[in-house]
Amino acid sequence: MFKKTAAAILLSFPLYAVPMAAHSAAGPVVAHGTTPTMGSVLTDGAGKTLYVLLSDSKNADEQKAALAACDKACQDKFIPVATTGRPLGLAVIPGFLGSVKGASGAEQATFRGWPLYTFADDTAKGQVNGQGFKQAAYVISPVGEVNRAAPKAVARAGAAVAKKPVDTALMPIGQEKYAATCAGCHGANGQGAFGAALAGFARLGEDDAFIKQILIGSGDMPGFAGAMDDREIAAVATYARNSWGNEFGGITPEQVKALR
Ligand code: HEC
């Protein structure tokens, strides 16, 4: 009977509960959301990412470490998701939802036992600025697993605006240099071999990191600072950033020079 009620709430919910949530005595909404950098997370009814604090952990060692990391100022940034009774869920397992009296004595929403918080510096949907905050705050997956991964680098929507124009004269030079220098390890079409796949690799969008990778190398990749001049390195970088479906904009010889 209990289950039936929860299912009925879940089914009827999408129609009207979001506008209702702010005022409803039924409590806040805990929903399944998606972020560009962390994948699936829990969000509140407005789409803001929800976090758990390791200081709420049952594990004594973890709690001690987290309390030290997430001091009073840190905890001020994490706002408990207030509720009265069990919160409403949207596309999450209702049985995982609950509530607890938080540190302040106020009732707070929980998911699989973890008290939930929003982060003061998240100002829009999809943001995860609280992730890893003082190594104490983390997002939680829709099945209740604490996700401590670092946010993935993404080709931001804004990058399309900031992206530098491609100097088309560099493309054939880059193509030749790529074939002669990089293709052996990264594949003729950037598909990856001994080295990482460069097709669809978001990190190529980070200008300085990519230029330095070519200049200095890392791990089993040699650097090419001595083998290529600024224009050749700009050309190979521009070619890799704008081939095989990549569209990360140009790199100029001046940018390379500045990083030598
Ligand atoms: C001898 C083989 C080899 C050659 C030649 C080579 N790479 Fe690499 N590359 C690698 C390996 C191995 C890695 C992984 C390095 C690591 O683990 O630090 C790598 C990593 C990279 C990365 C990823 C760095 C990151 O952020 O993780 C980029 C970008 C890259 N190479 C670009 C190039 C370009 C462009 C060229 C040609 C100028 C080139 N590589 C030539 C082997 C090579």
Coordinates of C-alpha atoms and ligand atoms in Angstrom, one line a residue:
M1 CA 0.0 0.0 0.0
F2 CA 2.9 2.3 0.9
K3 CA 4.5 1.4 -2.5
K4 CA 1.3 2.1 -4.3
T5 CA 1.1 5.6 -2.8
A6 CA 4.7 6.4 -3.7
A7 CA 4.1 5.2 -7.3
A8 CA 1.0 7.3 -7.6
I9 CA 2.9 10.4 -6.5
L10 CA 5.7 9.6 -8.9
L11 CA 3.3 9.1 -11.8
S12 CA 1.1 12.1 -11.2
F13 CA 4.1 14.3 -10.3
P14 CA 5.5 15.5 -13.6
L15 CA 2.3 17.3 -14.5
Y16 CA 2.2 19.9 -11.8
A17 CA 4.7 19.3 -9.0
V18 CA 7.5 21.5 -10.1
P19 CA 5.6 24.8 -9.7
M20 CA 4.0 23.2 -6.6
A21 CA 7.3 22.3 -5.0
A22 CA 8.2 25.8 -3.9
H23 CA 5.1 26.2 -1.8
S24 CA 3.9 22.7 -1.2
A25 CA 3.8 21.3 2.3
A26 CA 4.6 17.9 0.6
G27 CA 8.2 19.0 0.6
P28 CA 10.9 19.5 -2.0
V29 CA 11.7 17.5 -5.1
V30 CA 14.6 15.2 -5.5
A31 CA 15.0 14.5 -9.2
H32 CA 17.3 12.7 -11.7
G33 CA 19.3 15.3 -13.6
T34 CA 22.1 15.4 -16.0
T35 CA 25.2 17.7 -16.0
P36 CA 27.6 18.1 -18.9
T37 CA 30.6 17.4 -16.7
M38 CA 29.5 14.9 -14.1
G39 CA 26.8 12.9 -16.0
S40 CA 23.8 11.8 -14.0
V41 CA 23.3 13.4 -10.6
L42 CA 20.5 14.2 -8.2
T43 CA 19.0 17.7 -8.5
D44 CA 16.3 19.7 -6.7
G45 CA 13.1 20.7 -8.3
A46 CA 14.7 23.7 -10.0
G47 CA 17.5 21.5 -11.5
K48 CA 20.2 22.6 -9.1
T49 CA 22.8 19.9 -8.4
L50 CA 22.5 18.2 -5.0
Y51 CA 25.5 17.2 -2.9
V52 CA 26.3 15.1 0.1
L53 CA 28.9 16.0 2.7
L54 CA 31.3 13.3 3.9
S55 CA 31.0 14.8 7.3
D56 CA 27.6 13.2 7.4
S57 CA 29.2 9.8 6.8
K58 CA 28.7 6.9 9.2
N59 CA 32.4 6.0 8.7
A60 CA 34.2 7.6 11.7
D61 CA 37.6 8.1 9.8
E62 CA 35.9 9.7 6.8
Q63 CA 33.8 11.9 9.1
K64 CA 36.8 13.1 11.0
A65 CA 38.7 14.0 7.7
A66 CA 35.6 15.6 6.2
L67 CA 34.8 17.7 9.3
A68 CA 38.4 19.0 9.2
A69 CA 38.2 19.8 5.5
C70 CA 34.7 21.2 5.5
D71 CA 34.8 23.8 8.3
K72 CA 32.1 26.1 9.4
A73 CA 32.7 28.4 6.4
C74 CA 32.5 25.5 4.0
Q75 CA 29.3 24.2 5.6
D76 CA 27.8 27.7 5.3
K77 CA 28.0 27.2 1.5
F78 CA 26.0 24.0 1.5
I79 CA 22.3 24.7 2.1
P80 CA 20.3 21.8 3.6
V81 CA 17.4 20.8 1.4
A82 CA 14.6 21.5 3.9
T83 CA 11.6 19.2 3.9
T84 CA 8.6 18.2 5.9
G85 CA 8.4 14.5 5.9
R86 CA 9.5 12.4 2.9
P87 CA 10.4 14.6 -0.1
L88 CA 8.9 14.1 -3.5
G89 CA 10.9 12.2 -6.1
L90 CA 11.0 12.6 -9.8
A91 CA 12.5 9.6 -11.8
V92 CA 14.3 8.3 -8.7
I93 CA 13.4 5.2 -6.6
P94 CA 10.9 6.5 -4.0
G95 CA 12.2 4.0 -1.3
F96 CA 15.6 5.9 -1.3
L97 CA 14.0 9.1 -0.2
G98 CA 13.8 10.1 3.4
S99 CA 14.4 12.9 5.9
V100 CA 16.4 13.5 9.0
K101 CA 16.8 16.2 11.6
G102 CA 19.8 18.1 10.4
A103 CA 22.6 19.7 12.5
S104 CA 20.4 22.9 13.0
G105 CA 17.5 20.8 14.2
A106 CA 15.5 21.5 11.0
E107 CA 14.3 18.6 8.9
Q108 CA 16.4 17.8 5.9
A109 CA 15.8 15.6 2.8
T110 CA 17.9 12.4 2.5
F111 CA 18.7 10.0 -0.3
R112 CA 19.8 6.5 0.8
G113 CA 20.5 8.0 4.1
W114 CA 22.7 10.8 2.9
P115 CA 21.5 14.3 3.9
L116 CA 21.2 16.5 0.7
Y117 CA 22.5 20.0 0.1
T118 CA 22.6 22.5 -2.7
F119 CA 25.8 24.6 -3.1
A120 CA 25.6 28.4 -2.8
D121 CA 27.9 29.1 -5.7
D122 CA 25.9 27.0 -8.2
T123 CA 23.7 29.6 -9.9
A124 CA 22.2 27.6 -12.8
K125 CA 21.2 24.1 -13.8
G126 CA 24.0 21.7 -14.6
Q127 CA 26.6 23.5 -12.6
V128 CA 28.8 21.4 -10.2
N129 CA 30.9 24.0 -8.6
G130 CA 30.7 22.3 -5.3
Q131 CA 32.2 19.0 -6.6
G132 CA 35.1 18.0 -4.4
F133 CA 34.9 21.2 -2.4
K134 CA 37.6 20.9 0.3
Q135 CA 37.5 17.2 -0.5
A136 CA 34.3 16.9 1.5
A137 CA 31.4 17.6 -0.8
Y138 CA 30.4 15.4 -3.7
V139 CA 27.5 14.8 -6.1
I140 CA 25.4 11.6 -5.7
S141 CA 24.2 9.5 -8.5
P142 CA 20.5 8.7 -9.0
V143 CA 21.1 5.3 -7.4
G144 CA 22.7 6.8 -4.4
E145 CA 26.4 6.3 -5.0
V146 CA 28.7 9.2 -4.0
N147 CA 30.6 10.2 -7.1
R148 CA 34.0 11.6 -6.3
A149 CA 35.2 11.8 -9.9
A150 CA 36.6 15.1 -11.1
P151 CA 34.3 17.0 -13.5
K152 CA 35.2 16.1 -17.1
A153 CA 36.6 18.8 -19.4
V154 CA 33.9 19.7 -21.9
A155 CA 34.0 21.8 -25.0
R156 CA 31.8 24.5 -23.5
A157 CA 29.0 26.1 -25.4
G158 CA 30.8 29.4 -24.8
A159 CA 33.9 28.1 -26.5
A160 CA 32.0 28.3 -29.8
V161 CA 32.1 32.1 -29.3
A162 CA 35.6 32.4 -27.9
K163 CA 37.1 29.9 -30.4
K164 CA 39.7 31.5 -32.6
P165 CA 39.4 31.5 -36.3
V166 CA 41.3 28.8 -38.2
D167 CA 44.1 30.1 -40.4
T168 CA 43.4 27.8 -43.4
A169 CA 47.0 28.2 -44.7
L170 CA 48.1 26.2 -41.7
M171 CA 45.9 23.2 -42.4
P172 CA 47.9 21.5 -45.2
I173 CA 51.2 22.1 -43.3
G174 CA 49.6 20.6 -40.2
Q175 CA 48.2 17.7 -42.1
E176 CA 51.7 16.9 -43.5
K177 CA 53.3 17.3 -40.0
Y178 CA 50.6 15.2 -38.4
A179 CA 51.1 12.3 -40.9
A180 CA 54.9 12.4 -40.4
T181 CA 55.0 13.0 -36.7
C182 CA 51.9 12.1 -34.8
A183 CA 49.9 9.6 -36.9
G184 CA 52.2 6.7 -36.0
C185 CA 51.1 6.9 -32.3
H186 CA 47.7 8.5 -32.6
G187 CA 46.4 7.0 -35.8
A188 CA 46.1 8.4 -39.3
N189 CA 42.6 9.7 -38.5
G190 CA 43.2 10.6 -34.9
Q191 CA 41.4 7.3 -33.8
G192 CA 44.2 6.5 -31.3
A193 CA 46.8 3.7 -31.3
F194 CA 49.7 3.7 -28.9
G195 CA 48.7 7.2 -27.9
A196 CA 45.2 8.6 -27.0
A197 CA 42.4 9.1 -29.6
L198 CA 42.5 12.7 -30.6
A199 CA 39.2 12.6 -32.5
G200 CA 36.6 13.9 -30.2
F201 CA 39.1 14.5 -27.4
A202 CA 37.8 17.6 -25.4
R203 CA 41.2 18.5 -24.0
L204 CA 42.4 19.6 -27.5
G205 CA 40.1 22.6 -26.8
E206 CA 42.3 23.8 -24.0
D207 CA 44.8 25.9 -25.9
D208 CA 47.8 26.1 -23.5
A209 CA 47.5 22.5 -22.3
F210 CA 47.5 21.2 -25.9
I211 CA 50.4 23.4 -27.0
K212 CA 52.5 22.3 -24.0
Q213 CA 51.7 18.7 -24.7
I214 CA 53.3 19.0 -28.2
L215 CA 56.2 21.1 -26.9
I216 CA 57.1 19.1 -23.9
G217 CA 55.3 15.7 -24.2
S218 CA 54.3 13.5 -21.3
G219 CA 54.8 9.9 -20.2
D220 CA 55.7 8.0 -23.3
M221 CA 55.1 10.9 -25.7
P222 CA 58.3 12.9 -26.6
G223 CA 58.2 16.7 -26.8
F224 CA 58.7 18.4 -30.2
A225 CA 59.9 21.8 -29.1
G226 CA 63.3 21.1 -30.8
A227 CA 61.9 19.3 -33.9
M228 CA 59.4 21.9 -35.0
D229 CA 59.2 25.7 -35.2
D230 CA 56.3 27.8 -33.8
R231 CA 54.5 27.9 -37.1
E232 CA 54.8 24.1 -37.6
I233 CA 53.5 23.4 -34.0
A234 CA 50.6 25.9 -34.5
A235 CA 49.9 24.1 -37.8
V236 CA 49.8 20.6 -36.4
A237 CA 47.7 21.8 -33.4
T238 CA 45.3 23.6 -35.7
Y239 CA 45.0 20.5 -37.9
A240 CA 44.3 18.1 -35.0
R241 CA 41.8 20.6 -33.5
N242 CA 39.8 20.9 -36.8
S243 CA 39.9 17.4 -38.3
W244 CA 38.0 14.1 -37.9
G245 CA 34.9 16.0 -36.6
N246 CA 36.9 18.2 -34.1
E247 CA 35.9 21.9 -34.2
F248 CA 38.1 23.6 -31.5
G249 CA 39.3 26.6 -33.5
G250 CA 42.8 27.7 -34.5
I251 CA 46.2 28.0 -32.7
T252 CA 48.5 30.7 -33.7
P253 CA 52.4 30.7 -33.9
E254 CA 52.3 33.6 -31.4
Q255 CA 50.5 31.4 -28.8
V256 CA 53.2 28.7 -29.3
K257 CA 56.0 31.2 -29.0
A258 CA 54.6 32.5 -25.7
L259 CA 54.7 29.1 -24.2
R260 CA 58.3 28.1 -25.2
Ligands
HEC1 C1 55.9 8.0 -29.7 C2 54.5 8.1 -29.8 C3 53.8 9.4 -29.8 C4 54.0 10.5 -30.7 C5 55.0 10.5 -31.8 C6 53.0 11.5 -30.3 N1 52.3 11.1 -29.2 FE1 50.9 12.2 -28.3 N2 50.8 10.8 -26.9 C7 51.5 9.6 -26.9 C8 51.2 8.9 -25.6 C9 51.8 7.6 -25.2 C10 50.3 9.7 -24.9 C11 49.8 9.6 -23.5 C12 50.8 10.3 -22.6 C13 50.6 10.2 -21.1 O1 50.1 9.2 -20.6 O2 51.1 11.2 -20.4 C14 50.1 10.9 -25.7 C15 49.2 11.9 -25.4 C16 48.9 12.9 -26.2 C17 47.8 13.9 -26.0 C18 46.9 13.9 -24.7 C19 47.4 14.6 -23.6 C20 46.4 14.7 -22.5 O3 45.9 15.8 -22.2 O4 46.1 13.6 -21.9 C21 47.8 14.7 -27.0 C22 46.8 15.9 -27.2 C23 48.8 14.3 -28.0 N3 49.4 13.2 -27.4 C24 49.0 14.9 -29.2 C25 50.1 14.6 -30.0 C26 50.4 15.3 -31.2 C27 49.7 16.5 -31.8 C28 51.5 14.7 -31.7 C29 52.3 15.1 -32.9 C30 52.9 16.3 -32.9 C31 51.8 13.6 -30.8 N4 50.9 13.5 -29.8 C32 52.9 12.7 -31.0 C33 52.3 9.1 -27.8 C34 52.8 9.9 -28.9

